[in-house]
Amino acid sequence: MTLLFDIAWTHIRGRLRQTIVSIIGVMLGVGFSIAMAGLMQGSQDDFVATLIDALPHVLITDEVRIPPRQPATRIYDAVAISGLQPRDDRRGILNPTAVTAGLRVWVPGTFSASLSGQGVIRYSGKEQGIALTGIDPKAELAVSSIEDDIRQGSFEALTATANGIVIGDTLADNLGAELGDTFSVTSASGVLKQFKIVGLFHTGISVSDNGVGFVNLKSAQILLERPNAINQIKVRLNDVNTADIVAARIEAETGYKSVAWEEANEGLLEAFKIRNTIMYTVVGAILLVAGFGIFNIVSTIVHEKARDIAILKSLGFRQHTVMQIFVLEGLSIGVLGSLAGSVLGYSLCWLLASIKFEIKGGPAEITHLPIAYEPVHYAIAIAFALASAGIAAFMPARAAARLNPVDIIRGAT
Amino acid sequence: MTAAVINGKQPAIEARNVTRILPETVPVTLVKDIDLAIFPGDFMAITGPSGSGKSSLLYLLGLLDLPTTGEVFINGRPTHDMDEAERAAVRLGTLGFVFQFHFLLEEFTLLGNTMVPMRQLGRFKGAAMRERAEYLLEALGLADHMHKRPDQLSGGQRQRVAVARALANDPPVLLADEPTGSLDSKSSEQVFQILSDIAGRDDRAVVAVTHDLDMAERMDRRVRLIDGRIVADTVQTDTMQAAEPA
């Protein structure tokens, strides 16, 4: 095999300029592939982490996916019921304490029962809709990172203030309200209640910052006229990756719709997949172009070295062996390009990660591009580059192997 | 049909009723009905006018080309049912080739070129391989040039390197196609002397296609081809006509 390497190496060294250009082609393909993958994966990871932080890992609601079968249809096969009107008002999760206690037995994580509903804020002549969530502040803090997003006041102040409310800073700005101000909230059924702002948060998610408010569970139950009711249980798992399995089991055991964070953001995660597909297609195209470079150089060498091929075959080299020489040439370019590309990719990642961005909107903050340093990105780029190099070299190599030495020797003489 | 055996020797190469036709639009017959046995120790010239099929016959004897009909035997072994890899293996271990042009690998030194067949076959390895390459180059008067590249040598010197390479795996048969065809008279004489020295040593057969009748006259056996057929097969000692055209 060392002889084949020696011959292959002398061939590509003899075409040094072309070889370097081909290596650069592969290097750019691999380098940009790694950098793009790192950037995309980094932004995706960052986004998902934010998402996981902001949302419960599993959200149990008082809905059911499949309406329960009526008793008559369960007993008699011939019974069919149509035009059945579902009950308008959802009753909430029945016996939530028992449900939560049942989950605590086997679900590794923390829970927070809440009651959600809609209301309208009236303040200094302005009206704005709000999604109210009645919570137990301590339990809520165990399942969400809202405390980290508090800009003024505190979330725990809800415990001490029975009519306290924590709202987004954007909503407060729109209303012209400040910490300590009091406004009224009217529920859909017309119940009015006064709330005092005890905290302002900024999550960076505009829907939350402009339309969500947290109040004590009791206050929400009074406002929404649903005493002792809850309609949501938020679950924060110790292992976020088990959310799908846990949600499915909860739903099977309780009958209530349980949505894992992946399902809740299915569209977004699908968009990531499409984005990654586009990225790898672009990278593949780059490496394909690099492959043409390799095809070109190996074809040229085969053409130039026809006499060498003839003599090697006359000496007793098999077709397969001759082919190996030229495939080795292509792979050598692929390997060198991949190594250089890996260094380039790492450098680009490092460079991108070091660029500082000043984000304005709320409190000014400086951030960096999120970059993921994943070995799998290098492995994919290198594998693609080597496959591209191998295929590109294979075609001229096969042509070389099939050369008839007699034709070449006759031509030479 | 049985292989010819003369003086208890089995032919190193034997062609039986070999015909080679190129399948062109108008088929071209290169050689026709060739029966030829090359014995160990033969120093044979294949002569004939241009286009008579000398080189074609050599390529068929060396398994570089396949006969359209007929069979070629190497050391009594039929080759017509061998696949490409088996024929390559026979060439590597049993046959040595020298062509009109040296066909050396330009990027390799003389030592490197000489070792190529040995590295591929693996019969000689490591220090033994290097020693043999050095021995061959020294024997051919190239001791001072071993680490030079072919483009630093004269035509005659390059052709001597080609001979060294052909002998690298110690093949029992050396096939040469116009080995002096591109050399001046002095270099031609040197190369001829080398081939002459090689022939017969350790029963090695040397078969050379040549236009040079003076050179052919000095060889032990002469086969003459005209229009792809053997018209004479003579041996120097008794000038016996051993074969007649069919």
XYZ file of C-alpha atoms in Angstrom:
659
model
C 0.000 0.000 0.000
C 2.904 2.360 0.693
C 3.930 2.018 -2.958
C 0.469 3.155 -4.029
C 0.686 6.099 -1.620
C 4.125 6.968 -3.004
C 2.895 6.927 -6.577
C -0.284 8.845 -5.707
C 1.675 11.410 -3.763
C 4.180 11.993 -6.573
C 1.270 12.514 -8.966
C -0.501 15.137 -6.900
C 2.792 16.784 -5.954
C 3.584 17.075 -9.631
C 0.414 19.119 -10.052
C 1.031 21.242 -6.993
C -0.836 24.383 -8.000
C -3.932 22.499 -9.112
C -3.715 20.325 -6.013
C -3.585 23.359 -3.747
C -6.602 24.892 -5.496
C -8.525 21.643 -5.018
C -7.498 21.434 -1.379
C -8.646 25.027 -0.874
C -11.976 24.126 -2.474
C -12.512 21.268 -0.042
C -11.198 23.391 2.834
C -13.714 26.166 2.142
C -16.533 23.669 1.832
C -15.679 21.929 5.092
C -14.812 25.163 6.925
C -18.006 26.998 6.035
C -20.029 23.863 6.629
C -18.692 23.625 10.172
C -19.136 27.345 10.824
C -22.681 27.372 9.454
C -23.620 24.237 11.347
C -22.128 25.666 14.563
C -24.003 28.934 14.113
C -27.309 27.279 13.254
C -27.045 24.679 15.978
C -25.940 27.336 18.449
C -28.862 29.615 17.673
C -31.239 26.655 17.753
C -29.890 25.440 21.088
C -30.058 28.950 22.482
C -33.615 29.391 21.282
C -34.730 26.022 22.594
C -33.033 26.691 25.930
C -34.915 29.996 26.184
C -38.086 28.217 25.235
C -37.573 25.450 27.752
C -36.740 28.004 30.388
C -39.787 30.128 29.676
C -42.378 27.403 29.229
C -43.380 24.394 31.298
C -41.891 21.138 30.080
C -45.330 19.564 30.235
C -48.588 21.492 30.406
C -51.651 19.611 31.610
C -54.917 21.355 30.745
C -58.523 20.529 31.432
C -59.144 19.689 27.768
C -59.478 16.168 26.381
C -58.169 15.191 22.959
C -60.798 12.538 22.272
C -64.248 13.154 23.727
C -65.297 10.328 26.048
C -67.680 7.793 24.563
C -71.237 8.003 25.791
C -72.317 5.160 28.093
C -74.895 3.889 25.603
C -72.294 3.529 22.831
C -69.967 1.702 25.194
C -72.619 -0.874 26.024
C -74.458 -1.308 22.716
C -72.592 -1.581 19.420
C -75.676 -0.538 17.457
C -75.983 2.831 19.210
C -74.848 5.916 17.367
C -75.192 9.386 18.788
C -75.070 12.527 16.689
C -75.578 16.212 17.302
C -74.363 15.936 20.885
C -73.663 19.394 22.318
C -70.522 19.564 24.450
C -70.763 21.395 27.727
C -69.901 25.059 27.156
C -68.029 25.759 30.321
C -65.048 23.626 31.049
C -65.170 22.438 34.566
C -61.413 22.569 35.065
C -59.265 19.762 36.323
C -61.301 17.720 38.748
C -59.814 17.174 42.159
C -56.470 18.823 41.272
C -54.893 18.041 44.614
C -55.384 14.325 44.056
C -54.143 14.589 40.467
C -51.009 16.440 41.523
C -50.394 14.039 44.396
C -50.752 11.129 41.992
C -48.195 12.657 39.638
C -45.721 13.395 42.415
C -45.408 9.668 42.976
C -43.724 8.957 39.674
C -42.997 12.169 37.766
C -39.462 13.441 38.522
C -39.927 17.190 38.710
C -41.943 20.049 40.183
C -45.582 21.097 39.673
C -47.623 24.253 39.713
C -51.398 24.293 39.483
C -52.918 27.437 38.001
C -56.103 28.953 36.676
C -55.917 30.901 33.423
C -58.462 33.207 31.950
C -58.946 36.430 30.039
C -59.557 39.899 31.403
C -59.489 43.528 30.377
C -57.353 46.118 32.163
C -58.711 49.623 32.518
C -56.217 52.300 33.519
C -56.206 56.026 32.941
C -58.714 55.827 30.127
C -56.998 52.932 28.351
C -58.223 49.378 27.951
C -56.066 46.404 27.161
C -56.698 42.673 27.148
C -54.639 40.458 29.408
C -54.156 36.733 29.851
C -54.357 36.271 33.592
C -52.769 33.340 35.313
C -53.601 32.642 38.904
C -50.767 30.858 40.602
C -49.230 29.873 43.911
C -46.093 32.073 43.717
C -43.798 29.568 45.408
C -44.975 26.687 43.249
C -44.753 28.850 40.119
C -41.178 29.810 40.865
C -40.354 26.120 41.061
C -41.522 25.524 37.489
C -40.545 28.719 35.679
C -37.657 31.143 35.470
C -39.875 34.223 35.690
C -37.921 35.464 38.692
C -34.841 35.916 36.487
C -36.858 38.187 34.200
C -38.142 40.500 36.916
C -36.934 44.045 36.219
C -38.738 45.878 39.010
C -40.407 44.683 42.192
C -40.494 40.965 42.882
C -42.495 37.917 42.021
C -42.623 36.734 45.593
C -44.408 39.970 46.538
C -47.537 38.240 45.256
C -47.458 36.104 48.389
C -47.670 39.114 50.677
C -50.056 41.148 48.547
C -53.436 39.472 48.079
C -54.433 41.740 45.168
C -50.947 41.999 43.703
C -50.228 41.494 40.014
C -46.996 41.010 38.080
C -47.146 42.155 34.464
C -44.776 42.656 31.546
C -42.883 45.912 31.300
C -44.156 46.578 27.779
C -47.745 46.298 28.958
C -47.000 48.712 31.787
C -45.408 51.148 29.353
C -48.423 50.928 27.044
C -50.739 51.643 29.938
C -48.476 54.318 31.352
C -48.499 52.433 34.659
C -45.607 51.967 37.043
C -44.698 49.708 39.905
C -47.116 50.322 42.802
C -49.920 51.614 40.595
C -53.360 50.055 40.866
C -55.694 49.272 37.985
C -58.912 47.358 37.523
C -59.351 44.109 35.650
C -62.722 42.983 34.346
C -63.358 39.319 33.581
C -65.429 38.016 30.675
C -68.347 37.510 33.025
C -68.197 41.137 34.133
C -66.569 40.712 37.531
C -64.298 43.653 38.351
C -61.343 43.545 40.674
C -58.565 45.959 41.580
C -54.931 44.835 41.300
C -51.735 46.554 42.422
C -48.565 46.168 40.332
C -45.974 44.463 42.547
C -43.567 43.392 39.834
C -42.598 44.052 36.223
C -40.919 41.391 34.081
C -39.208 41.380 30.728
C -38.847 37.990 29.018
C -38.000 39.272 25.566
C -41.044 37.441 24.203
C -43.370 40.260 23.167
C -46.575 38.232 23.584
C -45.725 37.696 27.235
C -44.329 41.125 27.918
C -47.367 42.814 26.405
C -50.238 40.593 27.472
C -49.602 38.294 30.427
C -50.190 38.917 34.085
C -49.665 36.760 37.168
C -51.958 37.033 40.201
C -52.617 34.916 43.237
C -54.628 31.774 42.518
C -57.389 32.848 44.897
C -57.709 36.261 43.220
C -57.979 34.608 39.812
C -60.609 32.164 41.059
C -62.657 35.088 42.417
C -62.270 37.196 39.274
C -63.077 34.333 36.925
C -65.850 33.069 39.224
C -64.412 29.597 39.411
C -63.878 28.981 43.114
C -61.397 26.229 43.950
C -60.924 25.480 40.264
C -57.725 25.097 38.355
C -57.434 24.446 34.638
C -53.695 23.942 34.188
C -50.894 22.066 35.860
C -47.403 23.053 34.783
C -44.681 20.430 35.138
C -40.977 21.111 35.159
C -39.022 17.898 34.699
C -35.611 17.044 35.992
C -34.801 15.684 32.529
C -36.307 17.822 29.799
C -35.675 15.116 27.187
C -38.244 12.825 28.786
C -41.057 15.341 28.312
C -42.689 13.433 25.437
C -42.826 10.152 27.321
C -43.965 11.739 30.577
C -46.678 13.775 28.831
C -48.031 10.702 27.080
C -48.188 8.753 30.337
C -49.839 11.621 32.230
C -52.462 11.874 29.524
C -53.053 8.141 29.630
C -53.425 8.142 33.400
C -55.445 11.319 33.950
C -57.326 11.650 30.676
C -56.430 15.333 30.486
C -54.558 16.738 27.524
C -50.864 16.844 28.376
C -48.631 18.706 25.991
C -44.859 18.342 26.055
C -42.789 21.359 25.108
C -41.782 19.672 21.832
C -45.422 19.239 20.841
C -46.279 22.779 21.864
C -43.528 24.074 19.593
C -43.796 21.456 16.903
C -44.057 24.016 14.111
C -40.963 25.802 15.309
C -38.948 22.612 15.618
C -40.108 21.593 12.132
C -38.888 24.966 10.893
C -35.497 24.197 12.421
C -35.416 20.908 10.543
C -36.222 22.678 7.275
C -33.565 25.272 8.031
C -30.998 22.553 8.722
C -31.970 20.757 5.522
C -31.434 23.955 3.551
C -28.118 24.517 5.286
C -26.808 21.019 4.552
C -28.028 21.316 0.954
C -26.011 24.510 0.526
C -22.996 22.917 2.182
C -23.449 19.844 0.005
C -23.472 22.073 -3.073
C -20.224 23.714 -1.948
C -18.590 20.332 -1.450
C -19.989 19.126 -4.760
C -18.239 22.013 -6.490
C -15.082 21.063 -4.594
C -15.656 17.526 -5.881
C -15.575 18.831 -9.445
C -12.172 20.325 -8.678
C -10.939 16.934 -7.538
C -12.496 15.265 -10.578
C -10.691 17.764 -12.765
C -7.268 17.246 -11.223
C -7.492 13.447 -11.120
C -8.739 13.383 -14.723
C -5.814 15.560 -15.753
C -3.359 13.323 -13.937
C -4.871 10.222 -15.538
C -4.494 11.854 -18.938
C -0.932 12.951 -18.233
C 0.130 9.679 -16.668
C -1.315 7.346 -19.284
C 2.180 6.011 -20.008
C 2.819 5.389 -16.337
C -0.476 3.532 -16.119
C 0.499 1.450 -19.147
C 3.869 0.547 -17.699
C 2.428 -0.234 -14.274
C -0.092 -2.556 -15.868
C 2.582 -4.182 -18.023
C 4.675 -4.679 -14.888
C 1.784 -6.582 -13.354
C -0.356 -4.035 -11.527
C -3.989 -5.107 -11.490
C -6.790 -2.849 -12.695
C -8.023 -2.636 -9.126
C -4.579 -1.528 -7.935
C -4.300 1.152 -10.606
C -7.740 2.401 -9.626
C -6.686 2.523 -5.972
C -3.804 4.847 -6.853
C -6.094 7.464 -8.363
C -8.808 7.123 -5.742
C -6.056 7.622 -3.160
C -5.083 10.830 -4.937
C -8.630 12.146 -4.678
C -8.941 11.032 -1.071
C -5.585 12.596 -0.184
C -6.868 15.932 -1.456
C -10.086 15.288 0.472
C -8.214 14.480 3.692
C -5.882 17.480 3.434
C -8.817 19.744 2.547
C -10.851 18.340 5.438
C -8.054 18.894 7.943
C -7.497 22.446 6.747
C -11.265 22.953 6.615
C -11.658 21.766 10.210
C -9.113 24.333 11.343
C -10.843 26.992 9.251
C -14.257 25.973 10.593
C -13.071 26.145 14.195
C -11.446 29.522 13.563
C -14.610 30.883 11.955
C -16.683 29.639 14.892
C -14.289 31.262 17.324
C -14.369 34.493 15.326
C -18.166 34.552 15.111
C -18.488 33.808 18.816
C -16.182 36.691 19.661
C -18.268 39.297 17.814
C -20.226 41.421 20.295
C -23.731 42.687 19.629
C -25.452 45.427 21.585
C -29.152 44.700 21.773
C -31.432 47.606 22.590
C -35.001 47.190 23.730
C -35.581 47.291 27.379
C -32.336 47.380 29.291
C -29.343 47.520 26.961
C -27.360 44.308 26.964
C -24.342 42.978 25.130
C -24.518 39.507 23.718
C -22.576 37.164 21.441
C -23.613 34.950 18.589
C -24.498 31.570 20.057
C -22.120 29.003 18.543
C -22.239 25.260 19.144
C -18.950 23.370 19.045
C -20.209 19.900 18.178
C -17.836 17.125 16.993
C -20.686 15.771 14.913
C -20.547 18.892 12.701
C -16.912 18.149 11.927
C -17.700 14.476 11.344
C -20.557 15.259 8.934
C -18.552 17.843 6.974
C -15.490 15.581 6.744
C -17.567 12.541 5.800
C -19.321 14.510 3.087
C -16.024 15.928 1.806
C -14.359 12.511 1.715
C -17.355 10.930 0.020
C -17.381 13.739 -2.520
C -13.620 13.358 -3.076
C -13.870 9.578 -3.358
C -16.708 9.684 -5.875
C -15.039 12.470 -7.854
C -11.801 10.490 -8.053
C -13.488 7.172 -8.680
C -14.699 8.027 -12.167
C -11.336 9.008 -13.683
C -9.687 6.245 -11.618
C -11.960 3.683 -13.211
C -11.119 5.098 -16.626
C -7.426 4.797 -15.764
C -7.839 1.205 -14.648
C -9.554 0.340 -17.912
C -6.832 1.824 -20.099
C -5.398 -0.773 -22.427
C -1.620 -0.672 -22.002
C -1.093 -1.948 -25.540
C -2.968 1.029 -26.996
C -0.792 3.439 -25.029
C 2.466 1.644 -25.756
C 1.610 1.478 -29.463
C 0.663 5.145 -29.400
C 3.953 6.015 -27.731
C 6.041 4.065 -30.124
C -2.541 -31.103 -28.199
C 0.410 -31.348 -25.820
C 3.062 -28.816 -24.955
C 6.298 -29.212 -26.905
C 9.207 -30.488 -24.803
C 12.732 -30.265 -26.200
C 15.797 -31.604 -24.390
C 13.590 -32.270 -21.405
C 12.696 -28.584 -21.127
C 9.140 -27.358 -20.990
C 8.564 -24.098 -22.867
C 8.550 -21.003 -20.689
C 5.983 -19.542 -23.073
C 4.121 -21.373 -25.752
C 1.709 -19.974 -28.341
C -0.557 -22.502 -29.990
C -2.382 -21.562 -33.143
C -2.677 -17.958 -31.943
C -4.526 -15.441 -34.085
C -5.239 -11.843 -33.150
C -7.766 -9.859 -35.138
C -8.637 -6.261 -34.239
C -12.427 -5.881 -34.432
C -12.365 -2.684 -36.503
C -14.957 -1.765 -39.129
C -12.697 -3.656 -41.464
C -11.147 -6.327 -39.199
C -7.360 -6.169 -39.080
C -5.396 -9.380 -38.624
C -2.311 -8.682 -36.532
C -0.973 -12.222 -36.240
C -2.322 -15.469 -37.638
C -1.908 -19.140 -36.749
C 1.166 -18.622 -34.640
C 2.754 -21.716 -33.110
C 5.803 -20.769 -31.130
C 7.582 -22.192 -28.097
C 10.096 -20.145 -26.126
C 12.357 -22.295 -24.015
C 14.359 -21.409 -20.916
C 17.687 -19.924 -21.977
C 16.480 -18.849 -25.414
C 17.999 -15.644 -26.804
C 15.495 -14.974 -29.508
C 14.961 -12.182 -32.005
C 11.612 -11.549 -33.594
C 12.170 -9.761 -36.862
C 10.159 -8.706 -39.821
C 9.096 -5.623 -41.727
C 6.969 -2.872 -40.224
C 3.408 -4.028 -39.669
C 4.340 -7.700 -39.790
C 2.981 -8.252 -36.265
C 6.223 -8.475 -34.269
C 5.129 -6.280 -31.380
C 1.606 -7.721 -31.454
C 3.065 -11.202 -31.032
C 5.239 -9.986 -28.145
C 2.209 -8.453 -26.385
C 0.294 -11.697 -26.816
C 3.209 -13.735 -25.440
C 3.431 -11.275 -22.527
C -0.307 -11.471 -21.732
C -0.726 -7.757 -22.405
C -3.159 -8.654 -25.162
C -5.534 -11.578 -25.614
C -5.632 -13.776 -28.714
C -8.819 -13.834 -30.745
C -8.317 -17.573 -31.184
C -5.645 -19.973 -29.983
C -3.963 -20.256 -26.622
C -0.898 -18.984 -24.807
C 0.698 -21.142 -22.111
C 3.080 -19.836 -19.466
C 5.228 -22.570 -17.932
C 2.689 -25.056 -19.277
C -0.232 -23.283 -17.658
C -3.045 -22.177 -19.975
C -3.821 -18.480 -19.734
C -6.969 -18.156 -21.817
C -9.262 -18.720 -18.828
C -7.324 -16.422 -16.502
C -8.997 -13.236 -15.368
C -7.321 -9.841 -15.485
C -5.912 -10.163 -11.967
C -4.390 -13.573 -12.634
C -2.756 -12.395 -15.854
C -1.371 -9.381 -13.968
C 0.037 -11.708 -11.315
C 1.757 -13.814 -13.988
C 3.261 -10.706 -15.582
C 4.483 -9.470 -12.217
C 6.209 -12.661 -11.165
C 7.156 -14.405 -14.416
C 7.693 -11.813 -17.141
C 9.826 -8.736 -17.492
C 9.186 -6.066 -20.100
C 11.453 -3.577 -21.812
C 9.932 -1.233 -24.371
C 11.400 1.003 -27.058
C 10.817 3.947 -24.745
C 11.935 3.413 -21.204
C 8.598 4.375 -19.556
C 10.265 5.080 -16.244
C 8.317 6.880 -13.524
C 9.770 10.375 -13.829
C 9.188 11.285 -10.183
C 11.082 8.271 -8.826
C 14.848 7.834 -8.613
C 16.528 5.005 -10.508
C 16.546 3.010 -7.281
C 12.872 3.769 -6.754
C 11.980 2.775 -10.299
C 13.878 -0.487 -9.987
C 12.132 -1.340 -6.743
C 8.581 -0.702 -8.025
C 7.942 -4.300 -9.232
C 9.561 -5.728 -6.099
C 7.421 -3.573 -3.811
C 4.332 -4.698 -5.657
C 5.151 -8.433 -5.666
C 6.717 -8.631 -2.228
C 9.140 -11.453 -3.066
C 12.028 -9.231 -2.033
C 11.447 -7.035 0.992
C 13.220 -4.394 3.054
C 16.999 -4.501 2.905
C 17.038 -7.488 0.538
C 14.920 -5.530 -1.932
C 17.182 -2.519 -1.784
C 20.307 -4.658 -2.095
C 18.903 -6.369 -5.165
C 17.993 -3.054 -6.802
C 21.474 -1.705 -6.085
C 23.051 -4.906 -7.388
C 21.093 -4.715 -10.649
C 21.892 -1.046 -11.210
C 25.573 -1.646 -10.433
C 25.634 -4.601 -12.796
C 24.201 -2.388 -15.518
C 26.799 0.311 -14.934
C 24.560 2.736 -13.101
C 26.141 2.627 -9.664
C 26.848 6.360 -9.672
C 23.344 7.338 -10.730
C 21.100 5.409 -8.349
C 19.650 8.466 -6.689
C 19.182 10.467 -9.860
C 15.892 10.850 -11.636
C 15.370 9.569 -15.171
C 15.465 13.049 -16.713
C 19.074 13.389 -15.508
C 20.210 10.419 -17.623
C 20.987 9.712 -21.257
C 18.678 7.556 -23.376
C 20.971 4.540 -23.098
C 21.202 4.873 -19.343
C 17.421 5.115 -19.020
C 16.982 2.002 -21.119
C 19.418 0.197 -18.836
C 17.297 1.232 -15.884
C 14.291 -0.196 -17.707
C 16.205 -3.479 -18.048
C 17.033 -3.402 -14.323
C 13.379 -2.852 -13.518
C 12.353 -5.689 -15.822
C 14.766 -8.004 -14.008
C 13.774 -6.849 -10.545
C 11.557 -9.787 -9.662
C 14.015 -12.209 -11.292
C 11.587 -13.285 -14.048
C 12.440 -16.376 -16.128
C 11.497 -14.518 -19.333
C 12.436 -11.025 -20.466
C 10.389 -9.572 -23.332
C 11.865 -6.579 -25.113
C 10.096 -4.524 -27.769
C 12.648 -2.687 -29.905
C 14.893 -2.169 -26.860
C 17.514 -0.336 -28.912
C 15.121 1.323 -31.330
C 15.496 4.816 -29.909
C 19.202 4.630 -29.007
C 22.369 5.668 -30.732
C 24.750 2.945 -31.905
C 26.969 3.058 -28.823
C 24.054 2.824 -26.416
C 22.456 0.169 -28.590
C 25.544 -1.955 -28.320
C 25.650 -1.539 -24.556
C 22.015 -2.560 -24.164
C 22.469 -5.486 -26.536
C 25.445 -6.707 -24.539
C 23.412 -6.554 -21.390
C 20.589 -8.564 -22.944
C 23.109 -11.010 -24.287
C 24.660 -11.414 -20.838
C 21.263 -11.927 -19.241
C 20.098 -14.523 -21.754
C 20.877 -18.029 -20.703
C 22.050 -17.016 -17.269
C 19.962 -19.044 -14.816
C 18.036 -20.335 -17.845
C 16.460 -16.953 -18.411
C 14.949 -16.513 -21.846
C 15.246 -13.182 -23.623
C 12.943 -12.395 -26.517
C 13.538 -9.156 -28.391
C 11.555 -7.622 -31.198
C 13.972 -5.740 -33.442
C 14.367 -4.088 -36.789
C 18.117 -4.281 -36.446
C 19.160 -7.289 -38.539
C 22.784 -7.051 -37.392
C 21.631 -7.374 -33.836
C 19.281 -10.213 -34.728
C 22.131 -12.036 -36.493
C 24.046 -12.084 -33.231
C 21.189 -13.729 -31.341
C 20.847 -17.493 -30.937
C 17.407 -17.822 -32.454
C 15.561 -15.737 -34.987
C 11.861 -15.788 -35.751
C 10.818 -13.871 -38.846
C 7.296 -12.656 -39.378
C 5.645 -11.432 -42.545
C 2.016 -10.345 -42.619
C 1.407 -11.776 -39.158
C 2.725 -15.250 -39.939
C 5.986 -16.907 -38.953
C 7.960 -17.520 -42.109
C 11.188 -18.663 -40.500
C 12.377 -19.866 -37.117
C 16.127 -20.410 -37.230
C 18.719 -21.319 -34.645
C 22.212 -19.817 -34.982
C 24.205 -22.998 -34.384
C 22.784 -25.170 -37.124
C 20.691 -22.596 -39.044
C 17.939 -25.147 -38.885
C 14.521 -24.108 -40.144
C 12.416 -25.201 -37.249
C 9.063 -23.919 -38.307
C 7.323 -23.216 -41.540
C 4.356 -20.999 -42.095
C 1.031 -22.778 -42.103
